[in-house]
XYZ file of N, CA and C in Angstrom:
561
model
N -10.140 -18.570 -4.640
C -8.692 -18.414 -4.754
C -8.239 -17.259 -3.881
N -7.253 -17.494 -3.030
C -6.726 -16.441 -2.168
C -5.241 -16.243 -2.385
N -4.730 -16.633 -3.544
C -3.312 -16.629 -3.813
C -2.679 -15.288 -4.075
N -3.427 -14.216 -4.171
C -2.837 -12.914 -4.496
C -2.468 -12.104 -3.253
N -2.858 -12.537 -2.091
C -2.493 -11.833 -0.860
C -0.971 -11.794 -0.753
N -0.427 -10.690 -0.259
C 1.015 -10.497 -0.092
C 1.744 -10.549 -1.435
N 1.155 -9.906 -2.430
C 1.790 -9.713 -3.729
C 1.740 -8.226 -4.072
N 2.581 -7.851 -5.009
C 2.531 -6.513 -5.579
C 1.839 -6.580 -6.933
N 1.094 -5.530 -7.242
C 0.644 -5.269 -8.601
C 1.418 -4.046 -9.073
N 2.180 -4.219 -10.127
C 2.963 -3.134 -10.710
C 2.258 -2.682 -11.981
N 1.877 -1.407 -12.015
C 1.169 -0.883 -13.189
C 2.083 -0.944 -14.410
N 1.573 -1.515 -15.469
C 2.327 -1.581 -16.723
C 2.294 -0.210 -17.399
N 3.277 0.075 -18.258
C 3.380 1.413 -18.867
C 2.124 1.870 -19.595
N 1.352 0.939 -20.178
C 0.157 1.334 -20.928
C -1.041 1.668 -20.029
N -0.935 1.424 -18.717
C -2.038 1.749 -17.807
C -2.058 3.257 -17.586
N -3.070 3.918 -18.127
C -3.126 5.377 -18.100
C -4.128 5.938 -17.107
N -4.867 5.086 -16.407
C -5.825 5.545 -15.405
C -5.083 6.395 -14.376
N -5.517 7.645 -14.186
C -4.802 8.567 -13.291
C -4.700 8.058 -11.859
N -5.600 7.207 -11.446
C -5.531 6.651 -10.106
C -4.425 5.615 -9.956
N -4.030 4.981 -11.058
C -3.115 3.852 -10.964
C -1.858 3.942 -11.817
N -1.781 4.873 -12.749
C -0.597 4.976 -13.604
C 0.654 5.121 -12.742
N 1.650 4.303 -13.028
C 2.916 4.365 -12.300
C 2.863 3.832 -10.884
N 1.821 3.102 -10.548
C 1.614 2.674 -9.157
C 2.149 1.286 -8.865
N 2.494 1.117 -7.586
C 2.792 -0.188 -7.026
C 1.769 -0.409 -5.922
N 0.979 -1.462 -6.064
C -0.082 -1.782 -5.107
C 0.348 -3.003 -4.303
N 0.225 -2.901 -2.984
C 0.459 -4.061 -2.125
C -0.895 -4.684 -1.830
N -1.051 -5.960 -2.170
C -2.323 -6.652 -1.984
C -2.405 -7.246 -0.589
N -3.414 -6.823 0.149
C -3.585 -7.216 1.551
C -4.589 -8.332 1.743
N -5.545 -8.439 0.846
C -6.563 -9.461 1.007
C -7.060 -9.905 -0.358
N -7.425 -11.187 -0.430
C -7.986 -11.766 -1.641
C -8.957 -12.851 -1.215
N -10.215 -12.649 -1.571
C -11.225 -13.655 -1.276
C -12.126 -13.804 -2.495
N -13.224 -14.503 -2.331
C -14.105 -14.766 -3.471
C -14.735 -13.494 -4.035
N -14.732 -12.418 -3.269
C -15.302 -11.153 -3.735
C -14.304 -10.330 -4.543
N -12.999 -10.540 -4.314
C -12.006 -9.788 -5.066
C -10.756 -9.483 -4.263
N -10.105 -8.383 -4.641
C -8.823 -7.985 -4.071
C -8.942 -6.663 -3.329
N -8.142 -6.522 -2.261
C -8.011 -5.269 -1.528
C -6.539 -4.987 -1.359
N -6.140 -3.774 -1.683
C -4.740 -3.390 -1.520
C -4.609 -1.904 -1.298
N -3.356 -1.474 -1.112
C -3.051 -0.055 -0.977
C -1.886 0.286 -1.897
N -1.959 1.455 -2.510
C -0.861 1.955 -3.324
C 0.227 2.418 -2.360
N 1.457 1.997 -2.609
C 2.528 2.243 -1.637
C 3.647 3.141 -2.160
N 3.423 3.813 -3.273
C 4.499 4.639 -3.827
C 4.054 6.038 -4.247
N 2.943 6.527 -3.713
C 2.428 7.837 -4.138
C 2.221 8.769 -2.941
N 3.299 9.457 -2.497
C 3.168 10.372 -1.360
C 2.260 11.556 -1.693
N 1.481 11.946 -0.709
C 0.647 13.141 -0.814
C 1.408 14.333 -0.233
N 0.918 15.517 -0.467
C 1.501 16.715 0.144
C 0.913 16.873 1.539
N 1.031 15.833 2.345
C 0.447 15.782 3.676
C 1.382 14.941 4.547
N 1.805 15.491 5.665
C 2.642 14.730 6.590
C 1.773 14.108 7.664
N 2.358 13.175 8.409
C 1.617 12.595 9.521
C 1.269 13.664 10.544
N 2.154 14.632 10.772
C 1.847 15.706 11.709
C 0.605 16.474 11.260
N 0.493 16.732 9.945
C -0.707 17.391 9.414
C -1.948 16.539 9.687
N -1.822 15.238 9.437
C -2.942 14.324 9.656
C -3.308 14.264 11.131
N -2.302 14.166 12.004
C -2.576 14.155 13.444
C -3.320 15.420 13.858
N -2.929 16.565 13.300
C -3.607 17.819 13.605
C -5.061 17.801 13.174
N -5.330 17.243 11.990
C -6.702 17.149 11.499
C -7.555 16.253 12.392
N -6.910 15.276 13.036
C -7.623 14.331 13.903
C -7.588 14.739 15.375
N -7.058 15.923 15.648
C -6.903 16.423 17.024
C -6.110 15.460 17.897
N -5.040 14.895 17.328
C -4.148 14.014 18.082
C -2.869 14.787 18.408
N -2.499 14.813 19.655
C -1.278 15.485 20.096
C -0.088 14.617 19.721
N 0.804 15.152 18.883
C 1.945 14.361 18.417
C 3.284 14.832 18.985
N 3.259 15.560 20.090
C 4.494 16.093 20.664
C 5.458 15.000 21.133
N 4.961 13.824 21.445
C 5.825 12.735 21.892
C 6.293 11.846 20.747
N 5.788 12.099 19.565
C 6.201 11.299 18.400
C 7.569 11.766 17.920
N 8.432 10.848 17.517
C 9.726 11.249 16.950
C 9.520 12.124 15.715
N 10.473 12.992 15.454
C 10.394 13.902 14.315
C 10.220 13.135 13.002
N 10.920 12.023 12.862
C 10.816 11.233 11.626
C 9.386 10.737 11.409
N 8.692 10.412 12.472
C 7.295 9.983 12.359
C 6.433 11.162 11.943
N 6.597 12.287 12.598
C 5.778 13.467 12.285
C 5.987 13.948 10.855
N 7.209 13.794 10.337
C 7.523 14.281 8.996
C 7.222 13.272 7.897
N 6.892 12.047 8.251
C 6.629 11.027 7.233
C 5.435 11.426 6.382
N 5.571 11.248 5.076
C 4.486 11.576 4.149
C 3.379 10.535 4.239
N 2.161 11.003 4.167
C 0.999 10.138 4.033
C 0.905 9.780 2.554
N 0.528 8.551 2.253
C 0.455 8.080 0.874
C -0.979 8.090 0.355
N -1.119 8.280 -0.957
C -2.395 8.057 -1.623
C -2.525 6.547 -1.760
N -3.430 5.949 -1.006
C -3.574 4.499 -0.984
C -4.499 3.960 -2.055
N -5.288 4.840 -2.658
C -6.196 4.418 -3.718
C -7.466 5.235 -3.711
N -8.281 5.055 -4.760
C -9.474 5.886 -4.927
C -10.692 5.438 -4.122
N -10.617 4.292 -3.456
C -11.738 3.782 -2.672
C -11.548 4.220 -1.214
N -12.606 4.692 -0.586
C -12.546 5.159 0.813
C -11.398 6.152 1.009
N -11.274 7.125 0.093
C -10.134 8.049 0.110
C -10.089 8.960 1.337
N -11.126 8.946 2.151
C -11.128 9.743 3.378
C -10.845 8.877 4.608
N -10.448 7.646 4.381
C -10.217 6.702 5.479
C -8.749 6.289 5.508
N -8.201 6.145 6.710
C -6.806 5.771 6.860
C -6.600 4.272 6.899
N -5.538 3.825 6.231
C -5.120 2.431 6.205
C -3.649 2.423 6.594
N -3.322 1.752 7.685
C -1.941 1.718 8.152
C -1.384 0.316 7.904
N -0.423 0.252 7.019
C 0.281 -0.985 6.726
C 1.510 -0.998 7.620
N 1.712 -2.072 8.362
C 2.805 -2.057 9.340
C 3.336 -3.447 9.616
N 4.561 -3.469 10.118
C 5.110 -4.718 10.641
C 4.501 -4.928 12.009
N 4.194 -6.155 12.334
C 3.635 -6.457 13.642
C 2.395 -7.319 13.532
N 1.700 -7.393 14.651
C 0.558 -8.293 14.740
C -0.754 -7.537 14.844
N -1.738 -8.043 14.150
C -3.064 -7.432 14.098
C -3.729 -7.393 15.467
N -3.426 -8.348 16.306
C -4.097 -8.442 17.603
C -3.830 -7.238 18.503
N -2.821 -6.464 18.188
C -2.479 -5.293 19.004
C -3.456 -4.134 18.794
N -4.250 -4.183 17.731
C -5.068 -3.031 17.352
C -6.525 -3.442 17.195
N -7.428 -2.469 17.299
C -8.866 -2.738 17.293
C -9.379 -3.346 15.991
N -8.906 -2.853 14.870
C -9.423 -3.336 13.594
C -8.265 -3.577 12.639
N -7.812 -4.824 12.585
C -6.655 -5.174 11.770
C -6.877 -6.469 11.014
N -6.107 -6.612 9.978
C -6.058 -7.819 9.174
C -4.604 -8.261 9.144
N -4.326 -9.463 9.565
C -2.970 -10.005 9.492
C -2.756 -10.496 8.073
N -1.903 -9.822 7.323
C -1.662 -10.159 5.926
C -0.680 -11.332 5.828
N 0.426 -11.234 6.564
C 1.440 -12.282 6.659
C 1.831 -12.388 8.123
N 2.736 -13.277 8.430
C 3.229 -13.358 9.807
C 3.895 -12.061 10.242
N 4.399 -11.307 9.264
C 5.157 -10.092 9.555
C 4.382 -8.797 9.325
N 3.412 -8.784 8.435
C 2.752 -7.555 7.984
C 1.260 -7.590 8.300
N 0.746 -6.448 8.784
C -0.681 -6.300 9.067
C -1.186 -4.986 8.471
N -2.487 -4.921 8.268
C -3.158 -3.705 7.807
C -4.176 -3.332 8.869
N -4.051 -2.115 9.394
C -4.932 -1.656 10.476
C -5.684 -0.420 10.026
N -6.981 -0.385 10.365
C -7.819 0.748 9.971
C -8.412 1.487 11.160
N -8.039 1.113 12.362
C -8.621 1.748 13.545
C -7.780 2.931 14.011
N -8.438 3.869 14.668
C -7.797 5.091 15.142
C -6.757 4.823 16.217
N -6.847 3.703 16.938
C -5.908 3.451 18.025
C -4.459 3.375 17.554
N -4.216 2.916 16.332
C -2.839 2.852 15.852
C -2.304 4.246 15.540
N -3.157 5.131 15.029
C -2.729 6.510 14.783
C -2.468 7.226 16.099
N -3.301 6.964 17.104
C -3.082 7.535 18.437
C -1.728 7.071 18.983
N -1.442 5.789 18.847
C -0.165 5.245 19.324
C 1.008 5.875 18.574
N 0.889 6.056 17.272
C 1.960 6.699 16.507
C 2.165 8.135 16.967
N 1.071 8.851 17.200
C 1.167 10.242 17.668
C 1.826 10.326 19.038
N 1.652 9.303 19.850
C 2.236 9.274 21.189
C 3.644 8.683 21.200
N 4.128 8.266 20.040
C 5.455 7.669 19.974
C 5.491 6.214 20.393
N 4.319 5.545 20.410
C 4.227 4.151 20.851
C 3.768 3.197 19.764
N 3.730 3.633 18.548
C 3.236 2.785 17.470
C 4.301 1.862 16.933
N 3.964 1.122 15.893
C 4.938 0.234 15.278
C 6.106 1.031 14.703
N 7.258 0.401 14.688
C 8.455 1.069 14.176
C 8.405 1.233 12.660
N 7.920 0.225 11.967
C 7.848 0.244 10.508
C 6.398 0.300 10.072
N 6.033 1.344 9.345
C 4.636 1.531 8.953
C 4.534 2.474 7.775
N 3.417 2.395 7.066
C 3.022 3.334 6.025
C 1.581 3.722 6.309
N 1.290 5.013 6.272
C -0.079 5.486 6.445
C -0.594 5.905 5.073
N -1.713 5.307 4.678
C -2.309 5.556 3.370
C -3.719 6.103 3.546
N -4.080 7.063 2.722
C -5.467 7.518 2.662
C -6.094 6.857 1.455
N -7.108 6.063 1.711
C -7.782 5.336 0.652
C -7.152 3.984 0.416
N -7.858 3.208 -0.377
C -7.370 1.875 -0.734
C -7.775 1.600 -2.176
N -7.352 0.448 -2.661
C -7.696 0.021 -4.006
C -8.427 -1.305 -3.895
N -9.450 -1.474 -4.694
C -10.204 -2.716 -4.652
C -10.678 -3.122 -6.034
N -10.723 -4.420 -6.248
C -11.188 -4.977 -7.504
C -12.130 -6.128 -7.209
N -13.232 -6.185 -7.903
C -14.095 -7.357 -7.823
C -13.380 -8.489 -8.547
N -13.733 -9.719 -8.215
C -13.024 -10.885 -8.757
C -12.887 -10.832 -10.281
N -13.955 -10.640 -10.997
C -13.876 -10.604 -12.450
C -13.142 -9.387 -12.981
N -13.260 -8.284 -12.296
C -12.623 -7.044 -12.726
C -11.107 -7.180 -12.764
N -10.521 -7.687 -11.688
C -9.054 -7.778 -11.689
C -8.566 -8.815 -12.683
N -9.324 -9.888 -12.891
C -8.945 -10.900 -13.881
C -8.916 -10.272 -15.275
N -9.929 -9.463 -15.588
C -9.971 -8.791 -16.889
C -8.784 -7.844 -17.058
N -8.427 -7.114 -16.002
C -7.293 -6.196 -16.083
C -5.978 -6.958 -16.265
N -5.871 -8.122 -15.634
C -4.667 -8.938 -15.812
C -4.593 -9.457 -17.253
N -5.721 -9.876 -17.807
C -5.748 -10.360 -19.192
C -5.385 -9.253 -20.173
N -5.713 -8.011 -19.822
C -5.403 -6.866 -20.674
C -3.971 -6.367 -20.457
N -3.199 -7.084 -19.652
C -1.807 -6.718 -19.356
C -1.671 -5.341 -18.718
N -2.651 -4.955 -17.901
C -2.573 -3.675 -17.203
C -1.625 -3.741 -16.010
N -1.434 -4.944 -15.472
C -0.644 -5.118 -14.252
C 0.345 -6.269 -14.412
N 1.445 -6.130 -13.733
C 2.404 -7.207 -13.584
C 2.334 -7.653 -12.129
N 2.189 -8.941 -11.891
C 2.099 -9.481 -10.543
C 3.482 -9.909 -10.088
N 3.864 -9.464 -8.896
C 5.175 -9.793 -8.332
C 5.019 -10.246 -6.889
N 5.843 -11.185 -6.430
C 5.836 -11.512 -4.996
C 6.236 -10.261 -4.205
N 5.608 -10.045 -3.090
C 5.904 -8.862 -2.275
C 7.100 -9.129 -1.371
N 7.739 -8.051 -0.950
C 8.838 -8.111 0.003
C 8.664 -6.970 0.991
N 8.672 -7.280 2.275
C 8.488 -6.227 3.277
C 9.613 -5.202 3.218
N 10.792 -5.598 2.745
C 11.893 -4.632 2.625
C 11.561 -3.545 1.604
N 10.825 -3.904 0.557
C 10.407 -2.899 -0.425
C 9.424 -1.936 0.228
N 8.535 -2.443 1.053
C 7.547 -1.599 1.721
C 8.179 -0.664 2.742
N 9.012 -1.211 3.617
C 9.427 -0.464 4.807
C 10.870 0.038 4.789
N 11.702 -0.483 3.886
C 13.106 -0.083 3.876
C 13.498 0.654 2.605
N 12.528 0.986 1.767
C 12.774 1.625 0.476
C 11.935 2.897 0.390
N 12.546 3.964 -0.123
C 11.817 5.223 -0.297
C 10.668 5.041 -1.290
N 9.602 5.792 -1.101
C 8.392 5.649 -1.922
C 8.682 5.731 -3.417
N 9.507 6.687 -3.830
C 9.760 6.864 -5.256
C 10.668 5.785 -5.841
N 11.194 4.902 -5.027
C 12.065 3.820 -5.493
C 11.400 2.442 -5.385
N 10.183 2.385 -4.872
C 9.540 1.094 -4.603
C 9.199 0.306 -5.868
N 8.733 0.960 -6.926
C 8.424 0.227 -8.163
C 9.673 -0.457 -8.688
N 10.732 0.310 -8.797
C 11.983 -0.243 -9.317
C 12.521 -1.344 -8.403
N 12.449 -1.150 -7.094
C 12.948 -2.162 -6.151
C 12.149 -3.453 -6.256
N 10.826 -3.344 -6.405
C 9.991 -4.544 -6.543
C 10.344 -5.301 -7.818
N 10.567 -4.574 -8.902
C 10.942 -5.206 -10.164
C 12.343 -5.816 -10.075
N 13.295 -5.076 -9.533
C 14.664 -5.580 -9.418
C 14.740 -6.834 -8.558
N 13.896 -6.924 -7.540
C 13.882 -8.114 -6.688
C 13.541 -9.370 -7.495
N 12.892 -9.172 -8.647
C 12.550 -10.291 -9.528
C 13.446 -10.338 -10.769
N 14.522 -9.547 -10.738
C 15.471 -9.555 -11.852
C 15.004 -8.803 -13.071
N 14.088 -7.850 -12.882
C 13.531 -7.099 -14.013
C 14.011 -5.664 -13.993
N 14.189 -5.107 -15.186
C 14.564 -3.713 -15.354
C 13.337 -2.981 -15.903
N 12.806 -2.037 -15.122
C 11.598 -1.314 -15.556
C 11.797 -0.573 -16.862
N 12.998 -0.131 -17.141
C 13.260 0.603 -18.370
C 13.056 -0.276 -19.606
N 13.062 -1.583 -19.420
C 12.906 -2.506 -20.545
C 11.462 -2.973 -20.738
N 10.539 -2.536 -19.874
C 9.139 -2.926 -20.059
C 8.571 -2.210 -21.266
N 7.891 -2.941 -22.098
C 7.316 -2.395 -23.314
C 5.892 -1.893 -23.064
N 5.514 -0.904 -23.847
C 4.131 -0.440 -23.790
C 3.249 -1.250 -24.726
N 3.836 -2.162 -25.475
C 3.090 -2.989 -26.400
C 2.384 -4.100 -25.623
N 1.137 -4.306 -25.960
C 0.353 -5.365 -25.321
C 0.266 -6.522 -26.285
N 0.453 -7.708 -25.753
C 0.336 -8.876 -26.611
C 0.423 -10.142 -25.773
N 0.193 -11.226 -26.421
C 0.250 -12.517 -25.748
C 1.164 -13.431 -26.560
N 1.974 -14.179 -25.856
C 2.878 -15.116 -26.546
C 2.138 -16.381 -26.887
């Protein structure tokens, strides 16, 4: 089953795991081994300019808005590795996965170099780390009502501030987050 690609996982109120509480995860891949995604609403105290400096990338040609953009906590897996979620095509970069016709996930340094030079994609999120679930693991978490599955929207990813993404994803489906219950149950 590969039906979870290009969906959001919205953490339910009872999910208390510090890595995922209050998180919105964008799912980039789903295969027989499980799910891969990035958390898209948890900014770190790290800007892209800080990250470029750590990587010895000259960012003087990058627009100020790019240099000041916050890097996101993408998840607890590979937390020292960069994942760039962006509009555009995977073929432009060394190591990319085309998630949809519009959205790709790139893990190669060439996209960060392009961003530092002011030549990268216009719409992007840089995440440190990712989130992953083995096939049975995510099914068990769904059965335990830890997550709400929602269709993804690129406007939520790229046109909405990080702290508003959970609410925007829910509102796109006609849901009010304030009305979600912490009670777990099955109808």
